[in-house]
PDB file of C-alpha atoms in Angstrom:
ATOM      1  CA  MET S   1      95.707 120.217 154.136  1.00 43.00           C
ATOM      2  CA  GLY S   2      96.385 117.476 151.588  1.00 48.00           C
ATOM      3  CA  MET S   3      98.240 117.802 148.281  1.00 48.00           C
ATOM      4  CA  THR S   4      96.259 118.642 145.148  1.00 52.00           C
ATOM      5  CA  THR S   5      95.427 115.874 142.688  1.00 52.00           C
ATOM      6  CA  SER S   6      97.423 117.715 140.025  1.00 57.00           C
ATOM      7  CA  ASP S   7     100.526 116.276 141.721  1.00 67.00           C
ATOM      8  CA  VAL S   8      99.552 112.704 140.790  1.00 73.00           C
ATOM      9  CA  HIS S   9     102.133 111.191 138.425  1.00 83.00           C
ATOM     10  CA  GLY S  10     101.720 108.773 135.538  1.00 83.00           C
ATOM     11  CA  ARG S  11     103.567 106.142 137.569  1.00 87.00           C
ATOM     12  CA  ASP S  12     100.947 106.417 140.368  1.00 90.00           C
ATOM     13  CA  LEU S  13      98.138 105.865 137.841  1.00 93.00           C
ATOM     14  CA  ARG S  14      99.961 102.878 136.289  1.00 92.00           C
ATOM     15  CA  TYR S  15     100.381 101.311 139.734  1.00 93.00           C
ATOM     16  CA  PHE S  16      96.747 101.954 140.601  1.00 95.00           C
ATOM     17  CA  LEU S  17      95.575 100.488 137.271  1.00 95.00           C
ATOM     18  CA  ALA S  18      97.640  97.300 137.713  1.00 94.00           C
ATOM     19  CA  VAL S  19      96.146  96.656 141.181  1.00 95.00           C
ATOM     20  CA  ALA S  20      92.634  97.548 139.958  1.00 95.00           C
ATOM     21  CA  GLU S  21      92.945  95.058 137.086  1.00 94.00           C
ATOM     22  CA  GLU S  22      94.655  92.239 138.988  1.00 94.00           C
ATOM     23  CA  LEU S  23      92.839  92.850 142.327  1.00 94.00           C
ATOM     24  CA  HIS S  24      95.948  91.220 143.800  1.00 93.00           C
ATOM     25  CA  PHE S  25      98.998  93.158 145.045  1.00 93.00           C
ATOM     26  CA  THR S  26     101.569  90.415 144.425  1.00 92.00           C
ATOM     27  CA  ARG S  27     100.439  89.770 140.817  1.00 93.00           C
ATOM     28  CA  ALA S  28     100.251  93.516 140.141  1.00 93.00           C
ATOM     29  CA  ALA S  29     103.796  93.962 141.515  1.00 91.00           C
ATOM     30  CA  GLU S  30     105.070  91.151 139.269  1.00 90.00           C
ATOM     31  CA  ARG S  31     103.373  92.743 136.255  1.00 87.00           C
ATOM     32  CA  LEU S  32     105.031  96.086 137.074  1.00 85.00           C
ATOM     33  CA  TYR S  33     108.454  94.567 137.877  1.00 83.00           C
ATOM     34  CA  VAL S  34     108.473  96.200 141.338  1.00 84.00           C
ATOM     35  CA  SER S  35     108.516  94.677 144.842  1.00 88.00           C
ATOM     36  CA  GLN S  36     105.169  94.158 146.513  1.00 90.00           C
ATOM     37  CA  PRO S  37     106.061  96.358 149.535  1.00 91.00           C
ATOM     38  CA  ALA S  38     107.118  99.193 147.193  1.00 88.00           C
ATOM     39  CA  LEU S  39     103.803  98.899 145.317  1.00 91.00           C
ATOM     40  CA  SER S  40     101.737  98.897 148.543  1.00 93.00           C
ATOM     41  CA  LYS S  41     103.681 101.932 149.802  1.00 93.00           C
ATOM     42  CA  GLN S  42     103.038 103.818 146.523  1.00 92.00           C
ATOM     43  CA  ILE S  43      99.301 103.030 146.589  1.00 95.00           C
ATOM     44  CA  ARG S  44      99.060 104.208 150.236  1.00 94.00           C
ATOM     45  CA  ALA S  45     100.821 107.444 149.251  1.00 93.00           C
ATOM     46  CA  LEU S  46      98.335 107.936 146.380  1.00 94.00           C
ATOM     47  CA  GLU S  47      95.393 107.314 148.738  1.00 94.00           C
ATOM     48  CA  ARG S  48      96.791 109.923 151.137  1.00 94.00           C
ATOM     49  CA  GLN S  49      97.117 112.382 148.264  1.00 92.00           C
ATOM     50  CA  LEU S  50      93.548 111.799 147.112  1.00 93.00           C
ATOM     51  CA  GLY S  51      92.220 111.830 150.675  1.00 94.00           C
ATOM     52  CA  ALA S  52      90.318 108.531 150.330  1.00 94.00           C
ATOM     53  CA  PRO S  53      91.025 104.770 150.184  1.00 95.00           C
ATOM     54  CA  LEU S  54      91.034 103.290 146.655  1.00 96.00           C
ATOM     55  CA  PHE S  55      91.012  99.618 147.702  1.00 96.00           C
ATOM     56  CA  ASP S  56      89.411  97.527 150.431  1.00 94.00           C
ATOM     57  CA  ARG S  57      91.975  95.007 151.625  1.00 90.00           C
ATOM     58  CA  ASP S  58      90.957  92.061 153.751  1.00 85.00           C
ATOM     59  CA  ARG S  59      91.719  88.351 154.083  1.00 80.00           C
ATOM     60  CA  ARG S  60      89.444  87.526 151.139  1.00 82.00           C
ATOM     61  CA  GLY S  61      91.436  89.784 148.812  1.00 87.00           C
ATOM     62  CA  VAL S  62      91.375  93.221 147.257  1.00 93.00           C
ATOM     63  CA  ALA S  63      88.354  95.156 145.957  1.00 94.00           C
ATOM     64  CA  LEU S  64      87.888  98.668 144.563  1.00 96.00           C
ATOM     65  CA  THR S  65      86.160 101.176 146.849  1.00 96.00           C
ATOM     66  CA  PRO S  66      83.543 103.506 145.266  1.00 95.00           C
ATOM     67  CA  VAL S  67      86.297 106.150 145.052  1.00 96.00           C
ATOM     68  CA  GLY S  68      88.628 103.669 143.320  1.00 96.00           C
ATOM     69  CA  ALA S  69      85.846 102.688 140.910  1.00 96.00           C
ATOM     70  CA  ALA S  70      85.272 106.386 140.128  1.00 96.00           C
ATOM     71  CA  LEU S  71      88.976 106.912 139.392  1.00 95.00           C
ATOM     72  CA  LEU S  72      89.415 103.822 137.201  1.00 95.00           C
ATOM     73  CA  PRO S  73      88.011 105.055 133.819  1.00 96.00           C
ATOM     74  CA  HIS S  74      89.870 108.371 134.191  1.00 95.00           C
ATOM     75  CA  ALA S  75      93.144 106.629 135.036  1.00 94.00           C
ATOM     76  CA  ARG S  76      92.726 104.476 131.914  1.00 95.00           C
ATOM     77  CA  ALA S  77      91.961 107.529 129.743  1.00 95.00           C
ATOM     78  CA  ALA S  78      94.900 109.516 131.139  1.00 93.00           C
ATOM     79  CA  LEU S  79      97.348 106.658 130.525  1.00 91.00           C
ATOM     80  CA  ALA S  80      95.954 106.059 127.013  1.00 92.00           C
ATOM     81  CA  ALA S  81      96.355 109.769 126.228  1.00 92.00           C
ATOM     82  CA  TRP S  82      99.954 109.669 127.491  1.00 88.00           C
ATOM     83  CA  GLU S  83     100.674 106.600 125.324  1.00 85.00           C
ATOM     84  CA  GLU S  84      99.288 108.503 122.320  1.00 89.00           C
ATOM     85  CA  GLY S  85     101.491 111.429 123.303  1.00 86.00           C
ATOM     86  CA  ARG S  86     104.568 109.194 123.418  1.00 80.00           C
ATOM     87  CA  GLU S  87     103.696 107.721 120.019  1.00 76.00           C
ATOM     88  CA  ALA S  88     103.253 111.230 118.590  1.00 79.00           C
ATOM     89  CA  VAL S  89     106.681 112.182 119.960  1.00 75.00           C
ATOM     90  CA  ARG S  90     108.219 109.051 118.446  1.00 67.00           C
ATOM     91  CA  GLN S  91     106.674 109.825 115.050  1.00 67.00           C
ATOM     92  CA  ALA S  92     107.782 113.445 115.236  1.00 69.00           C
ATOM     93  CA  ARG S  93     111.340 112.392 116.076  1.00 66.00           C
ATOM     94  CA  GLU S  94     111.324 109.939 113.169  1.00 60.00           C
ATOM     95  CA  ALA S  95     109.902 112.624 110.922  1.00 58.00           C
ATOM     96  CA  ALA S  96     112.613 115.075 111.875  1.00 60.00           C
ATOM     97  CA  ASP S  97     115.235 112.919 110.179  1.00 59.00           C
ATOM     98  CA  GLY S  98     113.047 110.602 108.090  1.00 84.00           C
ATOM     99  CA  THR S  99     112.900 109.971 104.352  1.00 88.00           C
ATOM    100  CA  LEU S 100     109.734 110.488 102.323  1.00 92.00           C
ATOM    101  CA  VAL S 101     109.417 108.483  99.096  1.00 92.00           C
ATOM    102  CA  VAL S 102     107.560 110.414  96.371  1.00 94.00           C
ATOM    103  CA  GLY S 103     106.203 108.157  93.611  1.00 94.00           C
ATOM    104  CA  MET S 104     105.382 109.230  90.039  1.00 92.00           C
ATOM    105  CA  SER S 105     104.847 107.542  86.688  1.00 86.00           C
ATOM    106  CA  THR S 106     106.174 110.488  84.650  1.00 80.00           C
ATOM    107  CA  SER S 107     107.929 113.555  86.000  1.00 75.00           C
ATOM    108  CA  PRO S 108     105.264 116.067  86.972  1.00 74.00           C
ATOM    109  CA  GLY S 109     107.275 118.906  85.349  1.00 75.00           C
ATOM    110  CA  ARG S 110     104.692 121.722  85.145  1.00 79.00           C
ATOM    111  CA  GLY S 111     106.789 124.802  85.659  1.00 74.00           C
ATOM    112  CA  GLY S 112     108.717 123.714  88.706  1.00 84.00           C
ATOM    113  CA  LEU S 113     105.898 122.029  90.644  1.00 87.00           C
ATOM    114  CA  LEU S 114     108.256 119.611  92.435  1.00 90.00           C
ATOM    115  CA  PRO S 115     110.840 122.245  93.481  1.00 91.00           C
ATOM    116  CA  ALA S 116     108.023 124.529  94.719  1.00 91.00           C
ATOM    117  CA  ILE S 117     106.539 121.760  96.897  1.00 93.00           C
ATOM    118  CA  ARG S 118     110.029 120.707  98.048  1.00 93.00           C
ATOM    119  CA  SER S 119     110.976 124.200  99.254  1.00 92.00           C
ATOM    120  CA  ARG S 120     107.704 124.607 101.199  1.00 92.00           C
ATOM    121  CA  PHE S 121     108.042 121.108 102.656  1.00 93.00           C
ATOM    122  CA  THR S 122     111.703 121.415 103.736  1.00 91.00           C
ATOM    123  CA  GLU S 123     110.971 124.746 105.419  1.00 91.00           C
ATOM    124  CA  ALA S 124     108.544 122.915 107.721  1.00 88.00           C
ATOM    125  CA  HIS S 125     110.627 119.681 107.936  1.00 88.00           C
ATOM    126  CA  PRO S 126     114.277 120.734 107.581  1.00 86.00           C
ATOM    127  CA  GLY S 127     115.657 117.347 108.637  1.00 83.00           C
ATOM    128  CA  ALA S 128     113.619 115.261 106.201  1.00 88.00           C
ATOM    129  CA  ARG S 129     114.928 113.783 102.953  1.00 88.00           C
ATOM    130  CA  LEU S 130     112.864 113.396  99.800  1.00 91.00           C
ATOM    131  CA  LYS S 131     113.448 110.450  97.508  1.00 91.00           C
ATOM    132  CA  LEU S 132     111.814 110.460  94.052  1.00 92.00           C
ATOM    133  CA  ARG S 133     110.710 107.082  92.710  1.00 91.00           C
ATOM    134  CA  GLN S 134     109.744 106.394  89.087  1.00 90.00           C
ATOM    135  CA  VAL S 135     106.953 103.770  88.847  1.00 88.00           C
ATOM    136  CA  PRO S 136     105.802 102.036  85.611  1.00 85.00           C
ATOM    137  CA  TRP S 137     102.426 102.959  84.101  1.00 83.00           C
ATOM    138  CA  ASP S 138     100.900  99.580  85.010  1.00 81.00           C
ATOM    139  CA  ASP S 139     100.586 100.785  88.637  1.00 84.00           C
ATOM    140  CA  PRO S 140      98.076 103.670  88.611  1.00 86.00           C
ATOM    141  CA  THR S 141      98.817 104.398  92.307  1.00 90.00           C
ATOM    142  CA  ALA S 142     102.537 104.999  91.542  1.00 91.00           C
ATOM    143  CA  GLY S 143     103.632 102.770  94.424  1.00 90.00           C
ATOM    144  CA  LEU S 144     101.039 103.752  97.064  1.00 91.00           C
ATOM    145  CA  ALA S 145      99.191 100.423  96.859  1.00 86.00           C
ATOM    146  CA  ASP S 146     102.263  98.271  97.612  1.00 83.00           C
ATOM    147  CA  GLY S 147     103.715 100.717 100.156  1.00 84.00           C
ATOM    148  CA  GLY S 148     106.769 101.505  98.015  1.00 87.00           C
ATOM    149  CA  SER S 149     105.786 105.192  97.896  1.00 92.00           C
ATOM    150  CA  ASP S 150     104.655 107.344 100.814  1.00 94.00           C
ATOM    151  CA  VAL S 151     102.961 109.946  98.613  1.00 95.00           C
ATOM    152  CA  ALA S 152     102.520 109.919  94.824  1.00 95.00           C
ATOM    153  CA  PHE S 153     101.594 112.071  91.861  1.00 94.00           C
ATOM    154  CA  VAL S 154      98.799 110.189  90.105  1.00 93.00           C
ATOM    155  CA  TRP S 155      95.916 110.850  87.713  1.00 92.00           C
ATOM    156  CA  LEU S 156      92.254 110.643  88.610  1.00 93.00           C
ATOM    157  CA  PRO S 157      90.242 108.471  88.546  1.00 91.00           C
ATOM    158  CA  LEU S 158      92.114 106.452  91.174  1.00 87.00           C
ATOM    159  CA  ALA S 159      91.213 102.761  91.597  1.00 78.00           C
ATOM    160  CA  GLY S 160      90.125 101.908  95.152  1.00 77.00           C
ATOM    161  CA  ALA S 161      89.531 105.597  95.782  1.00 75.00           C
ATOM    162  CA  ASP S 162      88.242 105.002  99.350  1.00 85.00           C
ATOM    163  CA  ARG S 163      91.749 103.807 100.338  1.00 91.00           C
ATOM    164  CA  PHE S 164      93.371 107.110  99.373  1.00 94.00           C
ATOM    165  CA  ARG S 165      93.201 110.840 100.044  1.00 94.00           C
ATOM    166  CA  TRP S 166      94.462 113.475  97.616  1.00 94.00           C
ATOM    167  CA  VAL S 167      94.825 117.126  96.694  1.00 93.00           C
ATOM    168  CA  VAL S 168      94.579 118.352  93.094  1.00 93.00           C
ATOM    169  CA  VAL S 169      97.862 119.889  91.920  1.00 91.00           C
ATOM    170  CA  ALA S 170      96.882 120.497  88.277  1.00 90.00           C
ATOM    171  CA  ALA S 171      93.578 120.616  86.372  1.00 92.00           C
ATOM    172  CA  GLU S 172      94.399 120.554  82.660  1.00 93.00           C
ATOM    173  CA  PRO S 173      92.643 120.073  79.336  1.00 95.00           C
ATOM    174  CA  ARG S 174      93.107 116.750  77.541  1.00 95.00           C
ATOM    175  CA  LEU S 175      94.829 117.428  74.206  1.00 96.00           C
ATOM    176  CA  VAL S 176      95.373 114.979  71.351  1.00 97.00           C
ATOM    177  CA  ALA S 177      98.798 113.897  70.105  1.00 97.00           C
ATOM    178  CA  LEU S 178      98.903 112.866  66.423  1.00 96.00           C
ATOM    179  CA  PRO S 179     101.570 111.806  63.931  1.00 96.00           C
ATOM    180  CA  ALA S 180     102.686 114.995  62.122  1.00 95.00           C
ATOM    181  CA  ALA S 181     101.689 113.371  58.793  1.00 94.00           C
ATOM    182  CA  HIS S 182      98.090 112.677  59.962  1.00 95.00           C
ATOM    183  CA  PRO S 183      95.428 114.517  57.884  1.00 95.00           C
ATOM    184  CA  LEU S 184      93.864 116.005  61.070  1.00 95.00           C
ATOM    185  CA  ALA S 185      97.256 117.422  62.158  1.00 94.00           C
ATOM    186  CA  ALA S 186      96.807 120.278  59.691  1.00 94.00           C
ATOM    187  CA  ARG S 187      93.939 121.722  61.785  1.00 95.00           C
ATOM    188  CA  GLU S 188      94.465 124.230  64.592  1.00 94.00           C
ATOM    189  CA  SER S 189      92.026 122.422  66.895  1.00 93.00           C
ATOM    190  CA  LEU S 190      89.679 119.438  66.723  1.00 95.00           C
ATOM    191  CA  ASP S 191      86.296 118.288  67.950  1.00 96.00           C
ATOM    192  CA  PHE S 192      86.423 114.961  69.784  1.00 96.00           C
ATOM    193  CA  ALA S 193      83.771 113.764  67.300  1.00 95.00           C
ATOM    194  CA  ASP S 194      86.466 113.991  64.570  1.00 95.00           C
ATOM    195  CA  LEU S 195      88.503 111.360  66.460  1.00 96.00           C
ATOM    196  CA  LEU S 196      85.850 108.742  67.183  1.00 95.00           C
ATOM    197  CA  ASP S 197      86.925 106.391  64.388  1.00 94.00           C
ATOM    198  CA  GLU S 198      90.677 106.895  64.867  1.00 96.00           C
ATOM    199  CA  PRO S 199      92.738 104.073  66.385  1.00 97.00           C
ATOM    200  CA  PHE S 200      93.825 105.125  69.901  1.00 97.00           C
ATOM    201  CA  LEU S 201      96.867 104.167  71.954  1.00 96.00           C
ATOM    202  CA  ALA S 202      95.638 102.585  75.195  1.00 95.00           C
ATOM    203  CA  LEU S 203      97.100 102.072  78.652  1.00 91.00           C
ATOM    204  CA  PRO S 204      97.517  98.447  79.849  1.00 86.00           C
ATOM    205  CA  ASP S 205      94.369  96.396  80.668  1.00 83.00           C
ATOM    206  CA  GLY S 206      95.400  96.257  84.333  1.00 80.00           C
ATOM    207  CA  VAL S 207      94.496  99.927  84.869  1.00 83.00           C
ATOM    208  CA  PRO S 208      90.886 100.033  83.556  1.00 88.00           C
ATOM    209  CA  GLU S 209      89.806 103.324  85.187  1.00 89.00           C
ATOM    210  CA  LEU S 210      92.735 105.296  83.759  1.00 90.00           C
ATOM    211  CA  ARG S 211      92.653 103.455  80.461  1.00 92.00           C
ATOM    212  CA  ASP S 212      88.994 104.484  80.028  1.00 94.00           C
ATOM    213  CA  HIS S 213      89.777 108.085  81.029  1.00 94.00           C
ATOM    214  CA  TRP S 214      92.558 108.486  78.456  1.00 95.00           C
ATOM    215  CA  LEU S 215      90.401 106.813  75.778  1.00 96.00           C
ATOM    216  CA  ALA S 216      87.709 109.381  76.756  1.00 96.00           C
ATOM    217  CA  LEU S 217      85.032 106.699  77.114  1.00 94.00           C
ATOM    218  CA  ASP S 218      82.878 109.342  78.810  1.00 92.00           C
ATOM    219  CA  ALA S 219      82.694 111.321  75.526  1.00 95.00           C
ATOM    220  CA  ARG S 220      82.051 108.465  73.073  1.00 94.00           C
ATOM    221  CA  GLY S 221      78.318 108.111  73.587  1.00 93.00           C
ATOM    222  CA  GLY S 222      78.640 104.354  74.047  1.00 92.00           C
ATOM    223  CA  ARG S 223      80.707 103.756  70.864  1.00 93.00           C
ATOM    224  CA  PRO S 224      83.609 101.413  71.648  1.00 94.00           C
ATOM    225  CA  PRO S 225      87.086 102.800  70.919  1.00 95.00           C
ATOM    226  CA  VAL S 226      89.367 101.369  68.250  1.00 95.00           C
ATOM    227  CA  ILE S 227      92.642 100.309  69.923  1.00 96.00           C
ATOM    228  CA  GLY S 228      95.729 100.759  67.749  1.00 96.00           C
ATOM    229  CA  ALA S 229      98.322  99.644  70.334  1.00 95.00           C
ATOM    230  CA  GLU S 230      98.988  99.413  74.060  1.00 93.00           C
ATOM    231  CA  ILE S 231     101.496 101.786  75.654  1.00 91.00           C
ATOM    232  CA  GLY S 232     103.391 101.558  78.928  1.00 87.00           C
ATOM    233  CA  GLY S 233     105.634 104.610  79.006  1.00 88.00           C
ATOM    234  CA  VAL S 234     106.503 107.955  77.399  1.00 90.00           C
ATOM    235  CA  ASP S 235     109.087 106.695  74.892  1.00 92.00           C
ATOM    236  CA  GLU S 236     106.858 103.801  73.843  1.00 93.00           C
ATOM    237  CA  THR S 237     104.002 106.269  73.284  1.00 94.00           C
ATOM    238  CA  TYR S 238     106.210 108.561  71.190  1.00 95.00           C
ATOM    239  CA  GLU S 239     107.422 105.620  69.055  1.00 95.00           C
ATOM    240  CA  ALA S 240     103.829 104.382  68.536  1.00 96.00           C
ATOM    241  CA  LEU S 241     102.748 107.891  67.436  1.00 96.00           C
ATOM    242  CA  VAL S 242     105.671 108.305  65.029  1.00 95.00           C
ATOM    243  CA  GLY S 243     104.979 104.793  63.730  1.00 95.00           C
ATOM    244  CA  GLY S 244     101.380 105.785  62.930  1.00 94.00           C
ATOM    245  CA  LEU S 245      99.844 103.138  65.215  1.00 96.00           C
ATOM    246  CA  GLY S 246      97.259 105.551  66.583  1.00 96.00           C
ATOM    247  CA  VAL S 247      96.550 108.863  68.286  1.00 97.00           C
ATOM    248  CA  CYS S 248      96.360 109.486  72.025  1.00 97.00           C
ATOM    249  CA  LEU S 249      95.077 111.999  74.520  1.00 96.00           C
ATOM    250  CA  VAL S 250      97.588 113.767  76.734  1.00 95.00           C
ATOM    251  CA  ALA S 251      97.250 116.258  79.601  1.00 94.00           C
ATOM    252  CA  ALA S 252      98.386 119.762  78.645  1.00 92.00           C
ATOM    253  CA  GLY S 253     101.232 119.601  81.185  1.00 90.00           C
ATOM    254  CA  ASN S 254     102.589 116.373  79.647  1.00 91.00           C
ATOM    255  CA  ALA S 255     102.312 117.558  76.031  1.00 92.00           C
ATOM    256  CA  PRO S 256     106.001 118.626  75.874  1.00 90.00           C
ATOM    257  CA  LEU S 257     107.008 114.996  76.569  1.00 89.00           C
ATOM    258  CA  LEU S 258     105.418 113.905  73.254  1.00 91.00           C
ATOM    259  CA  ALA S 259     105.536 117.010  71.042  1.00 90.00           C
ATOM    260  CA  ARG S 260     108.895 116.105  69.517  1.00 90.00           C
ATOM    261  CA  GLU S 261     109.931 115.553  65.956  1.00 93.00           C
ATOM    262  CA  GLY S 262     107.175 113.805  63.962  1.00 94.00           C
ATOM    263  CA  VAL S 263     104.415 114.398  66.552  1.00 96.00           C
ATOM    264  CA  VAL S 264     102.018 117.336  66.958  1.00 96.00           C
ATOM    265  CA  VAL S 265      99.630 118.127  69.806  1.00 96.00           C
ATOM    266  CA  ARG S 266      96.269 119.855  69.220  1.00 97.00           C
ATOM    267  CA  PRO S 267      93.468 121.162  71.490  1.00 97.00           C
ATOM    268  CA  VAL S 268      90.260 119.070  71.499  1.00 97.00           C
ATOM    269  CA  ARG S 269      86.743 120.413  72.111  1.00 96.00           C
ATOM    270  CA  GLY S 270      84.174 118.264  73.913  1.00 94.00           C
ATOM    271  CA  LEU S 271      86.355 116.728  76.646  1.00 95.00           C
ATOM    272  CA  THR S 272      86.367 117.262  80.408  1.00 94.00           C
ATOM    273  CA  PRO S 273      89.723 118.212  81.968  1.00 94.00           C
ATOM    274  CA  SER S 274      92.216 115.795  83.504  1.00 94.00           C
ATOM    275  CA  HIS S 275      93.336 116.073  87.134  1.00 94.00           C
ATOM    276  CA  LEU S 276      96.833 115.400  88.414  1.00 92.00           C
ATOM    277  CA  VAL S 277      96.732 114.867  92.169  1.00 94.00           C
ATOM    278  CA  LEU S 278      99.129 114.236  95.014  1.00 95.00           C
ATOM    279  CA  ALA S 279      97.738 111.164  96.809  1.00 96.00           C
ATOM    280  CA  TRP S 280      98.525 109.273 100.019  1.00 95.00           C
ATOM    281  CA  ARG S 281      97.047 106.286 101.861  1.00 94.00           C
ATOM    282  CA  ALA S 282      93.942 107.256 103.871  1.00 93.00           C
ATOM    283  CA  ASP S 283      95.233 105.507 107.012  1.00 90.00           C
ATOM    284  CA  ASP S 284      98.712 107.092 106.855  1.00 89.00           C
ATOM    285  CA  THR S 285      98.755 109.947 109.392  1.00 87.00           C
ATOM    286  CA  ARG S 286     102.554 110.380 109.687  1.00 87.00           C
ATOM    287  CA  PRO S 287     103.649 114.021 110.042  1.00 88.00           C
ATOM    288  CA  LEU S 288     105.925 113.874 106.954  1.00 90.00           C
ATOM    289  CA  VAL S 289     103.059 112.632 104.762  1.00 93.00           C
ATOM    290  CA  ARG S 290     100.759 115.316 106.162  1.00 93.00           C
ATOM    291  CA  GLY S 291     103.461 117.932 105.673  1.00 93.00           C
ATOM    292  CA  TYR S 292     104.084 117.084 102.026  1.00 95.00           C
ATOM    293  CA  ALA S 293     100.334 117.018 101.313  1.00 95.00           C
ATOM    294  CA  ARG S 294     100.001 120.425 102.980  1.00 94.00           C
ATOM    295  CA  ALA S 295     102.844 121.839 100.865  1.00 94.00           C
ATOM    296  CA  ALA S 296     101.142 120.486  97.698  1.00 93.00           C
ATOM    297  CA  ALA S 297      97.752 121.865  98.741  1.00 92.00           C
ATOM    298  CA  GLU S 298      99.208 125.357  99.194  1.00 89.00           C
ATOM    299  CA  LEU S 299     100.075 125.501  95.496  1.00 81.00           C
ATOM    300  CA  ARG S 300      96.847 126.584  93.824  1.00 65.00           C
ATOM    301  CA  PRO S 301      96.168 124.378  90.755  1.00 56.00           C
ATOM    302  CA  ARG S 302      95.969 126.051  87.393  1.00 51.00           C
ATOM    303  CA  GLU S 303      92.409 125.688  86.135  1.00 44.00           C
ATOM    304  CA  ALA S 304      91.754 123.967  82.835  1.00 38.00           C
TER     305      ALA S 304
END
């Protein structure tokens, strides 16, 4: 009784595939860096194992038998699957002691969000290192677009959204930050309608989707905003507020960054919430990226 086909090794399939593609034993042997007699011997052994000839050999050359032709697509699939397996192992080994770069434009803060994600992530990937990277406001992807960050905390809407995947980590109301001396600062809360004629601080032109979101274009009924100044960072925004250059909207979780001396923050009615998300590139399937996204997804966002 012959051996079972489960005893066929990857090497046997590689040898078979080389001969099937070259239809020439000498060329196949050269391609495999083995001697031609060794290759012929291995193919004969495989044919004995399978109980049927895989190749017709005659003076005119080499051709696949019907049995060989039947095996060919499965040999290809098995070897492709093994290559994928090897690549997965390589990625997993890299991940075990890899570094993940986490981009952000301002520290997410929010009651220990980062430490909570970190502890979940390192439990699953104890060998991995996390590196935090601060990215200027003129890059709304916080380093994802240029590859400088592996994952990033960013605000929706995200430009080129089809290139990215994300999970929401915080859904928060948009508040308004005003100079403490502003007449509207005396009120407990405001309607967005009260702010329509106020000069607003705007993000740079290069980030139109986010600029529009933080100017609340969706709530202006087509009335263009008055721009008091452009802002590119937290300190710049604080200085512009204290200097009376305008007012600006801010997510509830970022309010403490601005609510310092000379600035007050008030709730605003008539605005949709803002969404802070953890994003990654859609084509990036590395285990560390997946792992960090999973850790972020497990933290239920606070609803606005």
